[in-house]
Amino acid sequence: MPQPAFWILTVLAAGRRHGYEIMREASEASEGRVELKVTTLYAALERLEREGLIVADGEEVVNGRARRYYRITDAGSGRLTREIDVLARSVRAASERLAQVRIATLMPTLAEAR
């Protein structure tokens, strides 16, 4: 799953949001690693809506500007949960691999110290 989609679903898992809120909260939740541009955001929102992972959930006009709200669907929550599981397995595999490399690197050093 592309990062923009992951972070949009993550933000919407907390509740209904409009575009600017999604952009701001994705940046906060990712600790600044993901800065969604407007074009990226709305292209991702369209794709997620087509896939049935989110739905438009009303509009309101604030200061003369229309705000369209979105919410995650049950399918979107399920997809986000599966993606989190995949990422968690990837982190575990990478951590285990790194630990093996570190141990293999340490073994000759320990043998020399004896």
Coordinates of N, CA and C in Angstrom, one line a residue:
M1 N 0.8 -1.2 0.0 CA 0.0 0.0 0.0 C 0.9 1.2 0.0
P2 N 0.6 2.2 -0.9 CA 1.4 3.4 -0.9 C 1.3 4.2 0.4
Q3 N 2.4 4.9 0.8 CA 2.4 5.6 2.1 C 1.2 6.6 2.2
P4 N 0.9 7.4 1.1 CA -0.2 8.3 1.3 C -1.5 7.6 1.7
A5 N -1.8 6.5 1.0 CA -3.0 5.7 1.4 C -3.0 5.2 2.8
F6 N -1.8 4.7 3.2 CA -1.7 4.2 4.6 C -2.0 5.3 5.6
W7 N -1.4 6.4 5.4 CA -1.6 7.5 6.4 C -3.0 8.1 6.3
I8 N -3.6 8.2 5.1 CA -4.9 8.7 5.0 C -5.9 7.7 5.8
L9 N -5.7 6.4 5.6 CA -6.6 5.5 6.3 C -6.3 5.5 7.8
T10 N -5.0 5.7 8.2 CA -4.7 5.8 9.6 C -5.4 7.0 10.3
V11 N -5.3 8.1 9.6 CA -6.0 9.3 10.1 C -7.5 9.1 10.2
L12 N -8.1 8.6 9.1 CA -9.5 8.4 9.1 C -10.0 7.3 10.1
A13 N -9.1 6.5 10.5 CA -9.5 5.5 11.5 C -9.9 6.1 12.8
A14 N -9.5 7.4 13.1 CA -9.8 8.1 14.3 C -11.1 8.9 14.1
G15 N -11.7 8.9 12.9 CA -13.0 9.6 12.7 C -13.0 10.4 11.4
R16 N -14.1 11.0 11.2 CA -14.4 11.8 10.0 C -13.5 13.0 9.9
R17 N -12.9 13.2 8.7 CA -12.0 14.4 8.6 C -12.2 15.0 7.2
H18 N -11.9 16.3 7.1 CA -11.8 16.9 5.7 C -10.4 16.9 5.3
G19 N -10.2 17.3 4.0 CA -8.8 17.2 3.4 C -7.7 17.9 4.2
Y20 N -7.9 19.1 4.6 CA -6.8 19.8 5.3 C -6.5 19.1 6.6
E21 N -7.5 18.6 7.3 CA -7.2 17.8 8.6 C -6.4 16.6 8.3
I22 N -6.8 15.9 7.2 CA -6.1 14.7 6.8 C -4.6 15.0 6.6
M23 N -4.3 16.1 5.8 CA -2.9 16.4 5.5 C -2.2 16.7 6.8
R24 N -2.8 17.5 7.7 CA -2.1 17.9 8.9 C -1.9 16.7 9.9
E25 N -2.9 15.9 10.0 CA -2.8 14.8 10.9 C -1.9 13.7 10.4
A26 N -1.8 13.5 9.1 CA -0.9 12.6 8.5 C 0.5 13.0 8.8
S27 N 0.8 14.3 8.7 CA 2.1 14.8 9.0 C 2.5 14.6 10.4
E28 N 1.5 14.9 11.3 CA 1.8 14.7 12.8 C 2.0 13.3 13.1
A29 N 1.1 12.4 12.6 CA 1.2 11.0 13.0 C 2.4 10.3 12.5
S30 N 2.9 10.8 11.3 CA 4.2 10.2 10.7 C 5.4 10.9 11.2
E31 N 5.2 11.8 12.2 CA 6.3 12.6 12.7 C 7.1 13.4 11.6
G32 N 6.3 13.9 10.7 CA 6.8 14.7 9.6 C 7.4 14.0 8.4
R33 N 7.4 12.7 8.5 CA 8.0 11.9 7.4 C 7.1 11.9 6.1
V34 N 5.8 12.1 6.3 CA 4.9 12.2 5.2 C 4.2 13.6 5.2
E35 N 4.5 14.3 4.1 CA 3.9 15.6 3.9 C 3.0 15.5 2.6
L36 N 1.7 15.3 2.8 CA 0.9 15.1 1.6 C 0.7 16.4 0.9
K37 N 0.9 16.4 -0.4 CA 0.6 17.6 -1.2 C -0.9 17.5 -1.6
V38 N -1.5 18.6 -1.9 CA -2.9 18.7 -2.2 C -3.2 17.7 -3.4
T39 N -2.4 17.7 -4.5 CA -2.7 16.9 -5.6 C -2.6 15.4 -5.2
T40 N -1.6 15.0 -4.4 CA -1.4 13.7 -4.0 C -2.6 13.2 -3.1
L41 N -3.0 14.1 -2.2 CA -4.1 13.8 -1.3 C -5.3 13.5 -2.0
Y42 N -5.7 14.4 -2.9 CA -7.0 14.2 -3.6 C -7.0 13.0 -4.6
A43 N -5.9 12.8 -5.2 CA -5.7 11.6 -6.1 C -5.9 10.3 -5.2
A44 N -5.2 10.3 -4.1 CA -5.3 9.1 -3.2 C -6.8 9.0 -2.6
L45 N -7.4 10.1 -2.3 CA -8.8 10.0 -1.8 C -9.7 9.4 -2.8
E46 N -9.5 9.9 -4.1 CA -10.4 9.4 -5.2 C -10.2 7.9 -5.3
R47 N -8.9 7.4 -5.3 CA -8.6 6.0 -5.5 C -9.2 5.2 -4.3
L48 N -9.0 5.7 -3.1 CA -9.5 4.9 -1.9 C -11.0 4.9 -2.0
E49 N -11.6 5.9 -2.4 CA -13.1 5.9 -2.5 C -13.6 4.9 -3.6
R50 N -12.9 4.9 -4.7 CA -13.2 4.0 -5.8 C -13.1 2.5 -5.3
E51 N -12.1 2.3 -4.5 CA -11.8 0.9 -4.0 C -12.7 0.6 -2.8
G52 N -13.6 1.5 -2.4 CA -14.5 1.3 -1.3 C -13.9 1.3 0.1
L53 N -12.7 1.9 0.2 CA -12.0 1.9 1.5 C -12.4 3.1 2.3
I54 N -12.9 4.2 1.7 CA -13.4 5.4 2.3 C -14.6 5.8 1.6
V55 N -15.4 6.7 2.2 CA -16.6 7.3 1.6 C -16.6 8.8 1.9
A56 N -17.2 9.5 1.0 CA -17.4 10.9 1.3 C -18.5 11.0 2.3
D57 N -18.4 11.9 3.3 CA -19.4 11.9 4.4 C -19.8 13.3 4.7
G58 N -20.3 14.0 3.6 CA -20.9 15.3 3.8 C -19.9 16.4 3.4
E59 N -20.5 17.6 3.2 CA -19.8 18.8 2.9 C -20.4 19.9 3.8
E60 N -19.5 20.9 4.0 CA -20.0 22.1 4.7 C -19.2 23.3 4.1
V61 N -19.7 24.4 4.2 CA -19.0 25.6 3.7 C -18.5 26.4 4.9
V62 N -17.2 26.6 4.9 CA -16.6 27.4 6.0 C -15.8 28.5 5.4
N63 N -16.1 29.7 5.8 CA -15.5 30.9 5.3 C -15.5 31.0 3.8
G64 N -16.7 30.6 3.2 CA -16.9 30.6 1.8 C -16.2 29.4 1.0
R65 N -15.6 28.5 1.7 CA -15.0 27.4 1.0 C -15.7 26.1 1.4
A66 N -15.8 25.2 0.5 CA -16.5 23.9 0.7 C -15.5 23.0 1.3
R67 N -15.9 22.3 2.4 CA -15.0 21.3 3.0 C -15.8 19.9 2.8
R68 N -15.1 19.0 2.1 CA -15.7 17.7 1.9 C -15.1 16.8 3.0
Y69 N -15.9 16.1 3.7 CA -15.5 15.1 4.7 C -15.5 13.7 4.2
Y70 N -14.6 12.9 4.8 CA -14.4 11.5 4.4 C -14.4 10.7 5.7
R71 N -14.8 9.4 5.6 CA -14.7 8.5 6.7 C -14.2 7.2 6.1
I72 N -13.6 6.4 7.0 CA -13.1 5.1 6.6 C -14.3 4.1 6.6
T73 N -14.3 3.1 5.7 CA -15.4 2.1 5.7 C -14.9 0.9 6.5
D74 N -15.7 -0.1 6.7 CA -15.3 -1.4 7.3 C -14.2 -2.0 6.5
A75 N -14.4 -2.0 5.2 CA -13.4 -2.6 4.3 C -12.1 -1.8 4.4
G76 N -12.1 -0.5 4.6 CA -10.9 0.3 4.8 C -10.2 0.0 6.1
S77 N -11.0 -0.2 7.2 CA -10.4 -0.6 8.5 C -9.8 -2.0 8.4
G78 N -10.4 -2.9 7.7 CA -9.8 -4.2 7.5 C -8.5 -4.2 6.7
R79 N -8.5 -3.4 5.6 CA -7.3 -3.2 4.8 C -6.2 -2.6 5.6
L80 N -6.5 -1.6 6.4 CA -5.5 -0.9 7.3 C -4.9 -1.9 8.3
T81 N -5.8 -2.7 8.9 CA -5.3 -3.7 9.9 C -4.4 -4.7 9.2
R82 N -4.7 -5.2 8.0 CA -3.9 -6.1 7.3 C -2.5 -5.5 6.9
E83 N -2.6 -4.2 6.5 CA -1.3 -3.5 6.2 C -0.4 -3.4 7.4
I84 N -1.0 -3.0 8.5 CA -0.3 -2.9 9.8 C 0.4 -4.2 10.1
D85 N -0.4 -5.3 9.9 CA 0.2 -6.7 10.2 C 1.4 -7.0 9.3
V86 N 1.3 -6.6 8.0 CA 2.4 -6.8 7.1 C 3.6 -6.0 7.5
L87 N 3.4 -4.7 7.8 CA 4.5 -3.9 8.2 C 5.1 -4.4 9.5
A88 N 4.3 -4.9 10.5 CA 4.9 -5.4 11.7 C 5.7 -6.7 11.4
R89 N 5.3 -7.5 10.5 CA 6.1 -8.7 10.2 C 7.4 -8.3 9.5
S90 N 7.3 -7.3 8.6 CA 8.5 -6.8 7.9 C 9.5 -6.2 8.9
V91 N 9.0 -5.5 9.9 CA 9.9 -4.9 10.9 C 10.6 -6.0 11.7
R92 N 9.8 -7.0 12.1 CA 10.4 -8.2 12.9 C 11.4 -8.9 12.0
A93 N 11.1 -9.2 10.8 CA 12.1 -9.9 9.9 C 13.4 -9.0 9.7
A94 N 13.2 -7.7 9.5 CA 14.4 -6.9 9.3 C 15.2 -6.8 10.6
S95 N 14.5 -6.7 11.8 CA 15.2 -6.7 13.1 C 16.0 -8.0 13.3
E96 N 15.3 -9.1 13.1 CA 16.0 -10.4 13.3 C 17.2 -10.5 12.4
R97 N 17.1 -10.1 11.1 CA 18.2 -10.2 10.2 C 19.3 -9.3 10.7
L98 N 19.0 -8.1 11.1 CA 20.1 -7.2 11.6 C 20.7 -7.8 12.8
A99 N 20.0 -8.4 13.7 CA 20.5 -9.0 14.9 C 21.5 -10.2 14.5
Q100 N 21.1 -11.0 13.5 CA 22.0 -12.0 13.0 C 23.3 -11.5 12.5
V101 N 23.2 -10.4 11.7 CA 24.4 -9.8 11.1 C 25.3 -9.3 12.3
R102 N 24.7 -8.7 13.2 CA 25.5 -8.2 14.4 C 26.2 -9.3 15.1
I103 N 25.4 -10.4 15.4 CA 26.0 -11.5 16.1 C 27.2 -12.1 15.3
A104 N 26.9 -12.3 14.0 CA 28.0 -12.9 13.1 C 29.2 -12.0 13.1
T105 N 29.0 -10.7 13.1 CA 30.1 -9.7 13.2 C 30.9 -9.8 14.5
L106 N 30.1 -10.0 15.6 CA 30.7 -10.0 16.9 C 31.5 -11.3 17.2
M107 N 31.1 -12.4 16.6 CA 31.7 -13.7 16.9 C 33.2 -13.7 16.7
P108 N 33.7 -13.3 15.5 CA 35.2 -13.3 15.4 C 35.9 -12.4 16.4
T109 N 35.2 -11.3 16.7 CA 35.8 -10.4 17.7 C 35.9 -11.1 19.1
L110 N 34.9 -11.8 19.5 CA 34.8 -12.5 20.7 C 35.9 -13.6 20.8
A111 N 36.0 -14.3 19.6 CA 37.0 -15.4 19.5 C 38.4 -14.9 19.7
E112 N 38.7 -13.7 19.1 CA 40.0 -13.1 19.2 C 40.3 -12.6 20.6
A113 N 39.3 -12.3 21.4 CA 39.5 -11.7 22.7 C 39.9 -12.8 23.7
R114 N 39.6 -14.1 23.3 CA 39.9 -15.2 24.2 C 41.4 -15.5 24.2

